Coordinates of C-alpha atoms in Angstrom, one line a residue:
X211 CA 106.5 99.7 86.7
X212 CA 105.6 96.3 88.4
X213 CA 101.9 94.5 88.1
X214 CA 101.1 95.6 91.6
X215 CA 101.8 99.5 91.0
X216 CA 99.2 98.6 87.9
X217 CA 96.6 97.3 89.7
X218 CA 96.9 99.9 92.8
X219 CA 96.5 102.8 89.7
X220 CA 93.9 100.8 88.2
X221 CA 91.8 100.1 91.2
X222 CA 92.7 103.5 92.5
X223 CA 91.6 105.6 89.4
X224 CA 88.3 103.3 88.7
X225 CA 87.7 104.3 92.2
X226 CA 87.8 108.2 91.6
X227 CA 86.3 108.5 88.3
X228 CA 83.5 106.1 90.2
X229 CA 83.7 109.2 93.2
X230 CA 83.6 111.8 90.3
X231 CA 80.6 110.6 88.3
X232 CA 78.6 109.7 91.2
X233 CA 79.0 113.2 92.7
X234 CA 79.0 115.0 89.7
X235 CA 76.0 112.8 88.7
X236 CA 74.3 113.8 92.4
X237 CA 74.6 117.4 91.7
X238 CA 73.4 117.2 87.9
X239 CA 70.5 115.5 89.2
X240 CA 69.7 118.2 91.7
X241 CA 70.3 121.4 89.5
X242 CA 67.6 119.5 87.1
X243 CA 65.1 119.3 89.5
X244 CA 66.2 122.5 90.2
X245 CA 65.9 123.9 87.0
X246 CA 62.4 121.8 86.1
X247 CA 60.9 123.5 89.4
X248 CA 62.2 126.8 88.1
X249 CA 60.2 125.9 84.7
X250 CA 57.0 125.9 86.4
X251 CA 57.0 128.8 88.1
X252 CA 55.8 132.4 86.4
X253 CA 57.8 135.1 85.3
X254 CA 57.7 138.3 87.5
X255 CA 60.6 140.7 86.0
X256 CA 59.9 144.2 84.3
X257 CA 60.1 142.7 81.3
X258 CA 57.7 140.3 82.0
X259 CA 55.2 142.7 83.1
X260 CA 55.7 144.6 79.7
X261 CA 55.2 141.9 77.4
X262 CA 51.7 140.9 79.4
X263 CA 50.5 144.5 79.5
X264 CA 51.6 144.5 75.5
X265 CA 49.3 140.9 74.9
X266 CA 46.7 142.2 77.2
X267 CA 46.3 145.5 75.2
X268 CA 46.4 143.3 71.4
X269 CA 43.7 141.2 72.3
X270 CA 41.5 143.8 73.7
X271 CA 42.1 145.8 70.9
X272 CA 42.1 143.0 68.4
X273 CA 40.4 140.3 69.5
X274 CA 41.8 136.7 69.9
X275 CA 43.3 136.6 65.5
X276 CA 45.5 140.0 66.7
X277 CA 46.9 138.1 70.1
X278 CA 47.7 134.9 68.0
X279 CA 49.5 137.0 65.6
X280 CA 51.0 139.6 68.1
X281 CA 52.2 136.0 69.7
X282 CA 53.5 134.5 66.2
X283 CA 55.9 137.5 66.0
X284 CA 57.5 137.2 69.8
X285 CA 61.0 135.3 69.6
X286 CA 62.3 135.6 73.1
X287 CA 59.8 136.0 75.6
X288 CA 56.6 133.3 74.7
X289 CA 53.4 134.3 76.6
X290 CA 50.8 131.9 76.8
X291 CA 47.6 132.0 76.1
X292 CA 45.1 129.9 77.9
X293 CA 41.4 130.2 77.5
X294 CA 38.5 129.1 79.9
X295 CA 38.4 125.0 78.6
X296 CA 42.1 125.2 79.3
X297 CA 43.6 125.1 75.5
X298 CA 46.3 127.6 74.9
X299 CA 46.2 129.8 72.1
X300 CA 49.4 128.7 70.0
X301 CA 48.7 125.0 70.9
X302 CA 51.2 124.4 72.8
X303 CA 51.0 122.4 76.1
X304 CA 50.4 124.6 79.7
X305 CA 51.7 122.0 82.6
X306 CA 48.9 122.3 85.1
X307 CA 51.1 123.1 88.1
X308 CA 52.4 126.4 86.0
X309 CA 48.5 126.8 85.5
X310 CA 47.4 126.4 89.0
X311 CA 50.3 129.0 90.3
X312 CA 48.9 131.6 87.4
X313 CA 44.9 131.5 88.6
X314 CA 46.6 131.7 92.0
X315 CA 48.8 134.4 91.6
X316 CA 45.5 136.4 89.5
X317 CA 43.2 135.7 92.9
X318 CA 46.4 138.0 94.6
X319 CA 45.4 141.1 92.8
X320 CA 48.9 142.7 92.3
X321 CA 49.4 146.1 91.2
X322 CA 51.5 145.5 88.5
X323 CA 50.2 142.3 87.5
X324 CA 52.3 139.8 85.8
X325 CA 49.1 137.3 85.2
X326 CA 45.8 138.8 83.6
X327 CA 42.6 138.1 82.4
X328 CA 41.6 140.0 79.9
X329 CA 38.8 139.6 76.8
X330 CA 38.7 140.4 73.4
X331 CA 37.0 142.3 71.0
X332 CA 35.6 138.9 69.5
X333 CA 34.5 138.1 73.3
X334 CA 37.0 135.8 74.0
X335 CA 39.1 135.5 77.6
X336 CA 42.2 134.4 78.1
X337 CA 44.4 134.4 80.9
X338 CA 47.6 135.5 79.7
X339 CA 51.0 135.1 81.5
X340 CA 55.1 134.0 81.1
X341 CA 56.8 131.0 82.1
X342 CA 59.9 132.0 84.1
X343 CA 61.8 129.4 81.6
X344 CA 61.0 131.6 79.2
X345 CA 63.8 134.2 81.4
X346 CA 67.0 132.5 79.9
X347 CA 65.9 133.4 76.1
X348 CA 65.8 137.2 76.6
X349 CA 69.3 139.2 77.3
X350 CA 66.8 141.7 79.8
X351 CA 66.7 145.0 77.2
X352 CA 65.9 142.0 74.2
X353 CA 62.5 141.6 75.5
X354 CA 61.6 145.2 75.5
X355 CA 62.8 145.8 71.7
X356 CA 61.2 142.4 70.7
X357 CA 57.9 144.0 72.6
X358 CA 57.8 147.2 70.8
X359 CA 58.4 145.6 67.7
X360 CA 55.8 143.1 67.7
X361 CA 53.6 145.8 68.8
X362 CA 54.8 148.3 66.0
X363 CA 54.3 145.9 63.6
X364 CA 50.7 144.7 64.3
X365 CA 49.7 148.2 65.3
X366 CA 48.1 149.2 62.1
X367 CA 45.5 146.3 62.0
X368 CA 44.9 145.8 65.6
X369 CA 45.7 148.5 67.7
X370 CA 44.4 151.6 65.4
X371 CA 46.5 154.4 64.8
X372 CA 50.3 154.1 65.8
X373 CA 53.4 153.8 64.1
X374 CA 52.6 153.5 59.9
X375 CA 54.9 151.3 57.5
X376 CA 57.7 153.4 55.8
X377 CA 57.4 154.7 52.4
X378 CA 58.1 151.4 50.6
X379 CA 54.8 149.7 52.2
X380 CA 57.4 147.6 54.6
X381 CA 57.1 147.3 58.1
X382 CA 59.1 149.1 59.9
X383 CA 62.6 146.8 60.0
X384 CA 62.9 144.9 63.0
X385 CA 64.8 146.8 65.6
X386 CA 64.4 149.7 64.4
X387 CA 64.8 151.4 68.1
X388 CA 68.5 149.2 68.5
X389 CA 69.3 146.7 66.6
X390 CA 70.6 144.0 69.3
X391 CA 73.3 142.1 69.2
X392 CA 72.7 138.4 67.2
X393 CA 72.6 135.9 70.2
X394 CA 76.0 134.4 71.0
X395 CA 76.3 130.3 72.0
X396 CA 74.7 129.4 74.9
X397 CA 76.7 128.8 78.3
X398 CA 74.8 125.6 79.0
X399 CA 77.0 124.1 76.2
X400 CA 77.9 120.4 76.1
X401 CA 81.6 122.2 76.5
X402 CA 80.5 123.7 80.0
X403 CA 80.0 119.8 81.3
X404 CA 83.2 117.9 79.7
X405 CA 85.5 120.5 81.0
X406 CA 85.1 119.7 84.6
X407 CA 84.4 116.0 84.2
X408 CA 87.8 116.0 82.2
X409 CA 89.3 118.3 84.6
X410 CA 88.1 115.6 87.7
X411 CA 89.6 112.9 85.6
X412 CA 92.7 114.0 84.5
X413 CA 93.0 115.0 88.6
X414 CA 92.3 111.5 89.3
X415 CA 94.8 110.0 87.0
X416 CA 97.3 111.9 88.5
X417 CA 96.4 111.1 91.9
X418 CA 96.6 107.6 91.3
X419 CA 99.6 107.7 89.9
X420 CA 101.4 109.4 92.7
X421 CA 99.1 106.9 95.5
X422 CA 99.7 103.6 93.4
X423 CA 104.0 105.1 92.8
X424 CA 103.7 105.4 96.8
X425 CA 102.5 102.0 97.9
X426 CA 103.9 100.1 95.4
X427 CA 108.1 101.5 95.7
X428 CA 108.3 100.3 99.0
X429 CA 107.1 96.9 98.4
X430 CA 109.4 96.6 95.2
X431 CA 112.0 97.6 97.5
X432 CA 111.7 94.9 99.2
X433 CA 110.9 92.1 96.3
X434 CA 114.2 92.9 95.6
X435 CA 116.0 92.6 99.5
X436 CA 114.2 89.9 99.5
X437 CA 115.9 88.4 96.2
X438 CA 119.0 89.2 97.3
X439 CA 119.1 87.4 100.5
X440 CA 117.5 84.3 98.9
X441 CA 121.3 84.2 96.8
X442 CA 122.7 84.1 100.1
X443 CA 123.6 88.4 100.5
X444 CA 122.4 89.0 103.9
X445 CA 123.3 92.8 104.2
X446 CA 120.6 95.1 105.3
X447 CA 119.7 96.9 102.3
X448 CA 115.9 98.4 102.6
X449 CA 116.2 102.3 102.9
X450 CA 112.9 104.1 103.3
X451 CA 112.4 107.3 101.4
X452 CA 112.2 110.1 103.1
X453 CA 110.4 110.5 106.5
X454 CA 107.7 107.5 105.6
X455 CA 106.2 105.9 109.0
X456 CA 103.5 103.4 107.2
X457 CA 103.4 100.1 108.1
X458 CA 105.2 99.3 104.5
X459 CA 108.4 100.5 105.6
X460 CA 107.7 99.2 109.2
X461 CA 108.1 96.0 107.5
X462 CA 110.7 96.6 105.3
X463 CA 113.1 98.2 108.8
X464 CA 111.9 94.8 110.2
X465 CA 112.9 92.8 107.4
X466 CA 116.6 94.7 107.7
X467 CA 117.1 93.7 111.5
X468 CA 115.9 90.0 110.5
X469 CA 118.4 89.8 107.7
X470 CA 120.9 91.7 110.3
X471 CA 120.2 89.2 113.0
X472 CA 120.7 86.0 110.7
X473 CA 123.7 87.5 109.0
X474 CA 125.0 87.7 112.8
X475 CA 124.1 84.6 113.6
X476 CA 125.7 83.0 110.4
X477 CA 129.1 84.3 111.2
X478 CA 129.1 83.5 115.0
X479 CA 128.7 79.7 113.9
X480 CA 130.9 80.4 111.3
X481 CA 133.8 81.1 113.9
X482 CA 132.5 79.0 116.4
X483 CA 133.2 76.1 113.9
X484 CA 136.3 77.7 113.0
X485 CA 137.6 77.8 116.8
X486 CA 136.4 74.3 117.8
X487 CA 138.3 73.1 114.8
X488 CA 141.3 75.0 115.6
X489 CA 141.2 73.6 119.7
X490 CA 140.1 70.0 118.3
X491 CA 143.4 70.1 116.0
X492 CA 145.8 70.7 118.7
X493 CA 144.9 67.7 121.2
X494 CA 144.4 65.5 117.7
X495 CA 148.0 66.4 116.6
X496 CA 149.3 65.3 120.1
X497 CA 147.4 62.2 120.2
X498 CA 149.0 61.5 117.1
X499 CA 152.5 62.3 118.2
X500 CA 152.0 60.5 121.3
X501 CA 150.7 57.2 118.9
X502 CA 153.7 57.4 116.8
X503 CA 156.3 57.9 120.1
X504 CA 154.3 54.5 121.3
X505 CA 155.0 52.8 118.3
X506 CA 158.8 54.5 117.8
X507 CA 159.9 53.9 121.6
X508 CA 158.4 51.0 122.9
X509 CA 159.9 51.8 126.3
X510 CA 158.2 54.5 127.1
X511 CA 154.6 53.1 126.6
X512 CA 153.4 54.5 129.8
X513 CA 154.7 58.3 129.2
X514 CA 152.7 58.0 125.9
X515 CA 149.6 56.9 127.1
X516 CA 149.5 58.7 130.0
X517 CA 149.5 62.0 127.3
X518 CA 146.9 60.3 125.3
X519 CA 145.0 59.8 128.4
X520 CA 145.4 63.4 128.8
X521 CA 144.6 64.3 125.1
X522 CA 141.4 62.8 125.4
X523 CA 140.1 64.1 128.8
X524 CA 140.6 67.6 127.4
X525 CA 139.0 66.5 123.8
X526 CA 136.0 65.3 126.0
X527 CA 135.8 68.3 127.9
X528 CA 135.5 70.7 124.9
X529 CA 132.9 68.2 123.7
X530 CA 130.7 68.1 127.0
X531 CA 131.2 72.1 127.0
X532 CA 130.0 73.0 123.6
X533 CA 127.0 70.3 124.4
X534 CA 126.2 72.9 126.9
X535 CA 126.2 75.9 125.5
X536 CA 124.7 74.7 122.4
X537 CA 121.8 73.8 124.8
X538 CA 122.0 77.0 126.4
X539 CA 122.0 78.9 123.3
X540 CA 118.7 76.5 121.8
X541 CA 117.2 77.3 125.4
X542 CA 116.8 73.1 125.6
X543 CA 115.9 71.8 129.1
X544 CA 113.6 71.5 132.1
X545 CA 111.6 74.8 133.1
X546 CA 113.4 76.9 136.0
X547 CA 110.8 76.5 138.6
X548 CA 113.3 75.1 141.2
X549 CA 114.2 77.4 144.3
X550 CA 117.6 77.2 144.4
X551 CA 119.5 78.5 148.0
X552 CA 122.3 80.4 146.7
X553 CA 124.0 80.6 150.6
X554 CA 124.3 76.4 150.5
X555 CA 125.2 76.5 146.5
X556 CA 128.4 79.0 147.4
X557 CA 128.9 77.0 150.2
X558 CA 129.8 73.6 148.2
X559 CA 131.1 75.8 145.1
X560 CA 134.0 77.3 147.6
X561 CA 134.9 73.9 148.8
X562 CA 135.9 72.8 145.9
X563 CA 137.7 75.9 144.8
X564 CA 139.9 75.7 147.8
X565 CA 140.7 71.9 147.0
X566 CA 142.1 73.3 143.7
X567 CA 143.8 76.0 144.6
X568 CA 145.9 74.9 147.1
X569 CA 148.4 73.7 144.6
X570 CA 149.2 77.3 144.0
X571 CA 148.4 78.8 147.3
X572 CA 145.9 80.8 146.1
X573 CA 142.9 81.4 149.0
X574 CA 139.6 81.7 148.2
X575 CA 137.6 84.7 150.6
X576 CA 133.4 84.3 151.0
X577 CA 132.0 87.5 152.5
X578 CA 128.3 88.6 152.0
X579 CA 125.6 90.1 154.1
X580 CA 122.9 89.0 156.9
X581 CA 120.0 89.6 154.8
X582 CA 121.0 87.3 151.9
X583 CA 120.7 84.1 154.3
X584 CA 117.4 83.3 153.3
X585 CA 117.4 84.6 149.8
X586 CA 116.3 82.0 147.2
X587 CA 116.4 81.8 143.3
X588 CA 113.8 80.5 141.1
X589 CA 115.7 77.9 138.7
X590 CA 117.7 75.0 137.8
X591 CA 121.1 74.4 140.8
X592 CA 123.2 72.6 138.4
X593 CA 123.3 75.1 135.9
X594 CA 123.4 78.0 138.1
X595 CA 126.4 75.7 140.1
X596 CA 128.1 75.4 137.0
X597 CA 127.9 79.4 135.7
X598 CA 129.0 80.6 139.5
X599 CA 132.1 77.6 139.4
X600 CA 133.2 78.7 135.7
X601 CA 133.8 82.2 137.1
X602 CA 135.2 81.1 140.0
X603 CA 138.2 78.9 138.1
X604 CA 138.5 81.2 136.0
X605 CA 139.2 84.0 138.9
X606 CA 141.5 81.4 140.7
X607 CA 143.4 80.3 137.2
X608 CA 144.2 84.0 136.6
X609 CA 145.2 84.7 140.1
X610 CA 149.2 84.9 141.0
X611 CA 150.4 82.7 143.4
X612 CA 149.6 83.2 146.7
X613 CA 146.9 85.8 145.9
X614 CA 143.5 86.1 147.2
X615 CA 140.1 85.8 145.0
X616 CA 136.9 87.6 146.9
X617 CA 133.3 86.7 146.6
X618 CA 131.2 89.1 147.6
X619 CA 127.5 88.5 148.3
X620 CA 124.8 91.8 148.6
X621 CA 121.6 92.6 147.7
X622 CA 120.1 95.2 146.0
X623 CA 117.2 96.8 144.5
X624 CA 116.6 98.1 140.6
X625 CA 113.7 100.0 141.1
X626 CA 111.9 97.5 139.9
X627 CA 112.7 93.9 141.7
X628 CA 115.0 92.7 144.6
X629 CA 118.4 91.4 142.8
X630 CA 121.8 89.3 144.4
X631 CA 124.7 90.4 143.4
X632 CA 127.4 87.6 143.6
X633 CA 130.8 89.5 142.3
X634 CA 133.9 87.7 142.0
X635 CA 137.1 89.6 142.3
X636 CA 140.7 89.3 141.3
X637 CA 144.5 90.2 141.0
X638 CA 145.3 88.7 138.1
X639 CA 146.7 90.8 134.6
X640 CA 143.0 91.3 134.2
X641 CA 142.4 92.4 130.1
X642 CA 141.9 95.2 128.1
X643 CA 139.4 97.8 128.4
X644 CA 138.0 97.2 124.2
X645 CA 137.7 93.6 125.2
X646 CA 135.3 93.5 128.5
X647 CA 132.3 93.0 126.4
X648 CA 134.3 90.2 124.4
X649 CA 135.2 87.7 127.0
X650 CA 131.9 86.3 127.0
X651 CA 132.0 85.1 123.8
X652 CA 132.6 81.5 122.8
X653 CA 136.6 80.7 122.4
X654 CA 137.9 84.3 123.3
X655 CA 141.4 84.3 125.1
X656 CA 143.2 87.7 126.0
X657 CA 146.0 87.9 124.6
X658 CA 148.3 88.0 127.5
X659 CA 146.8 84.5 127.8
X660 CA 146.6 82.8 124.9
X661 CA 149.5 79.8 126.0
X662 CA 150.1 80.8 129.7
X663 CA 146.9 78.9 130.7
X664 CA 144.8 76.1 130.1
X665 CA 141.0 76.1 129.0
X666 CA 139.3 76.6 125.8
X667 CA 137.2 80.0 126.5
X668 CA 134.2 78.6 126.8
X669 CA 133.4 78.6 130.5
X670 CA 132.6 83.0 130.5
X671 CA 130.2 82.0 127.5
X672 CA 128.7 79.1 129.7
X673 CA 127.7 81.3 132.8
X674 CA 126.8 84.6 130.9
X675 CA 124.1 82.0 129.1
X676 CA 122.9 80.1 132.2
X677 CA 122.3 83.7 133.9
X678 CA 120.5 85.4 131.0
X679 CA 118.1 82.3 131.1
X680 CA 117.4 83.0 135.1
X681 CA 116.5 86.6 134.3
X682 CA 119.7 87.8 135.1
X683 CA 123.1 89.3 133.9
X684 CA 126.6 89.2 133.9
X685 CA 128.9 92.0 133.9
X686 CA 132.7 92.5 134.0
X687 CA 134.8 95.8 134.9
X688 CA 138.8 96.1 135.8
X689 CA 139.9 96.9 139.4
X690 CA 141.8 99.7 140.6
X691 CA 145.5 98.2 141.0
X692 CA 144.7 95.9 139.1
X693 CA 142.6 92.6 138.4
X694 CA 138.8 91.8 136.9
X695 CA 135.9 92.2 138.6
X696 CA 132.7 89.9 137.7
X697 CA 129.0 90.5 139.0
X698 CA 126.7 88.3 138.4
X699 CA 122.8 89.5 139.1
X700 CA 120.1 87.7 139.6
X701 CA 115.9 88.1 140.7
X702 CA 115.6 87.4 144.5
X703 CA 112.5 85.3 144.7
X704 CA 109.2 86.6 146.5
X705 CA 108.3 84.5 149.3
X706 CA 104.2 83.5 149.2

């Protein structure tokens, strides 16, 4: 376990035992002041009623000395004893709101009164009644037998005749009508409030375990993709447990398709550099022959400078052409905000296609339709010019001799914007079907054609680049009889 999972369980769990003691705390507070109101108010039970009709009957009989000792003897159920000053009997303290509900409950006149005022023998009144606290230290039957007895046992000096002592003098033993059951510990134990409190706590601990587990595996997951690709291992290696959708994993999928991404990118300039060193070696190695032919033959000076000529027109077009796409690919140059007429581009593009392919007899065939006359792209001609006359080239330079290469012009529609569609068709060996969405890339060379022409298989890579950055795309398919087809869309832009 990492310091993060730490402090997620720590903050976690101080948070839910801070839940648990302030809501256990609320509802403490409440049942106290729930309890406390119960206090003050009077007991009404059966039981109740006995006991007071049992006081009531003592003092009358015995004056106020027989109450205080008929009162001395009760060990569950506590009457007071109040007199007209407001002093109770036994001394103890009488909380004026339980006070004010007994005179009020007297002025009722109830027929089985619960509070009554009754005078003694010695000519003393008392208003007698129980506190409903006093309810919890009886077990209901308790407070009868602890009634009879008091009374049985104060009988003989207050109440006249009644039950006598037994032979031996004694009282009669206590309980002598049941002998009760000694009182067993009280519910309201200490025990009864630790059990939940533990109970909430040890549920909290466990709940923050599993919460603090859950944020913090993700996000050690990741602490270690991250280390990994910092020692240069790029392979997507974050895998979500389970079915998780939290922004956690979000991040970690995230940080997967970045590390996929650069891995990609890593190895693309890996081969690039591999293939412009491999094309850069073969015109070097000829340069050289043709230097050490010059210097060897003296004669033939011209033959050997003429190839070196040669060499180094081809060097400087690979150069100029991976200046270009490098550009392309940084997305370096001026905004494309130019309107570019794609009828008068073609127009010059075909005219010097022509001029080249004459040598091979290859004729070059412009067909497109009415509505594309005033149809005008938003960009930058030259490199639009230069996409359109790669493809071109590289239709007629695949072309037999003698054969035809087509350039159709249309328009369509998406469903969503107006598009031209300039596709450029021909009869040449075409390539395989597993290599259609390879010929854009940088260097790639079918191989039926890796020595039977010239060019370095960059020009494809070129135009599929200049049209993604016009909004567009590039596509190739094979023809039926054979031969490639390439369509080249591109957003029509909306005259106003």
């Amino acid at each position: 376990m990492g310091r993060l999972f730490w402090k997620f369980f720590l903050c976690i769990m101080l948070a839910q035992v801070t839940a648990t003691i302030g809501i256990g705390g609320t509802f403490w507070l409440k049942n106290r002041a729930a309890q406390q109101e119960r206090a003050l108010d009077i007991d009404t039970s059966p039981p109740a009623q006995m006991i007071i009709e049992a006081a009531s009957a003592t003092l009358e009989a015995g004056g106020s000395r027989a109450l205080r000792q008929f009162l001395g003897k009760l060990e569950r159920m506590r009457v007071f004893a109040v007199d007209i000053q407001g002093q109770e009997l036994m001394g103890r303290t009488v909380h004026p709101t339980m006070l004010a509900k007994a005179r009020a409950m007297l002025e009722q006149g109830q027929a089985h009164p619960v509070v009554r005022e009754a005078a003694g023998s010695d000519g003393k009144r008392y208003l007698l009644f129980l506190p409903s606290s006093e309810r919890f230290r009886n077990a209901g039957a308790g407070a009868a037998r602890d009634t009879l007895n008091a009374v049985a046992m104060s009988g003989p000096r207050a109440m006249g005749p009644g039950p006598r002592p037994n032979e031996a003098g004694a009282p009669p033993p206590r309980g002598e009508f049941g002998r009760g059951m000694p009182p067993g510990p009280r519910m309201d134990s200490p025990y009864r409030t630790f059990i939940p409190l533990a109970a909430a706590i040890a549920a909290s601990l466990l709940f923050s375990f599993l919460l603090a587990w859950y944020f913090a595996r993700p996000i050690r997951d990741l602490r270690q993709a991250f280390e990994a690709a910092s020692h240069g291992n790029l392979a997507p290696r974050f895998h979500a447990s389970g079915k998780r959708g939290d922004e956690l994993t979000d991040l970690g999928r995230d940080f997967d398709r970045m590390t996929g991404r650069l891995r990609s990118l890593m190895e693309s300039q890996t081969r690039l550099l591999h293939d412009v060193s491999h094309e850069l070696r073969s015109p070097l190695a000829r340069l050289q022959a043709a230097i050490g032919l010059a210097h060897q033959q003296p004669e033939k000076m011209d033959a050997s400078m003429q190839r070196i000529e040669r060499e180094s027109e081809r060097m400087d077009k690979l150069i100029g052409e991976l200046l270009t796409l490098s550009r392309l690919e940084a997305g370096a140059g001026s905004p494309l905000s130019e309107d570019v007429d794609i009828a008068d581009l073609l127009h010059d593009i075909m005219e010097d296609a022509r001029y080249e392919a004459k040598a091979r007899q290859v004729s070059i065939a412009l067909a497109g339709d009415a509505a594309i006359a005033d149809a005008a792209v938003s960009g930058r001609p030259e490199l639009l010019a230069r996409a359109v006359e790669n493809v071109v080239r590289n239709a007629v330079k695949h072309s037999p001799d003698g054969g035809t290469v087509e350039v159709n012009l249309s328009r369509l529609h998406d469903g969503k914007q107006d598009l031209l569609c300039i596709a450029v068709l021909d009869r040449g060996p075409g390539v395989a079907s597993a290599d259609l969405a390879n010929i854009f890339q940088p260097f790639f060379r079918a191989s039926h054609t890796q020595h039977s022409t010239d060019g370095h298989g960059l020009g494809l890579a070129i135009a599929q680049h200049v049209i993604s950055a016009h909004g567009g795309r590039i596509g190739a398919s094979l023809r039926s009889g054979g031969g490639l087809c390439v369509e080249m869309l591109l957003p029509v832009k909306t005259p106003g």
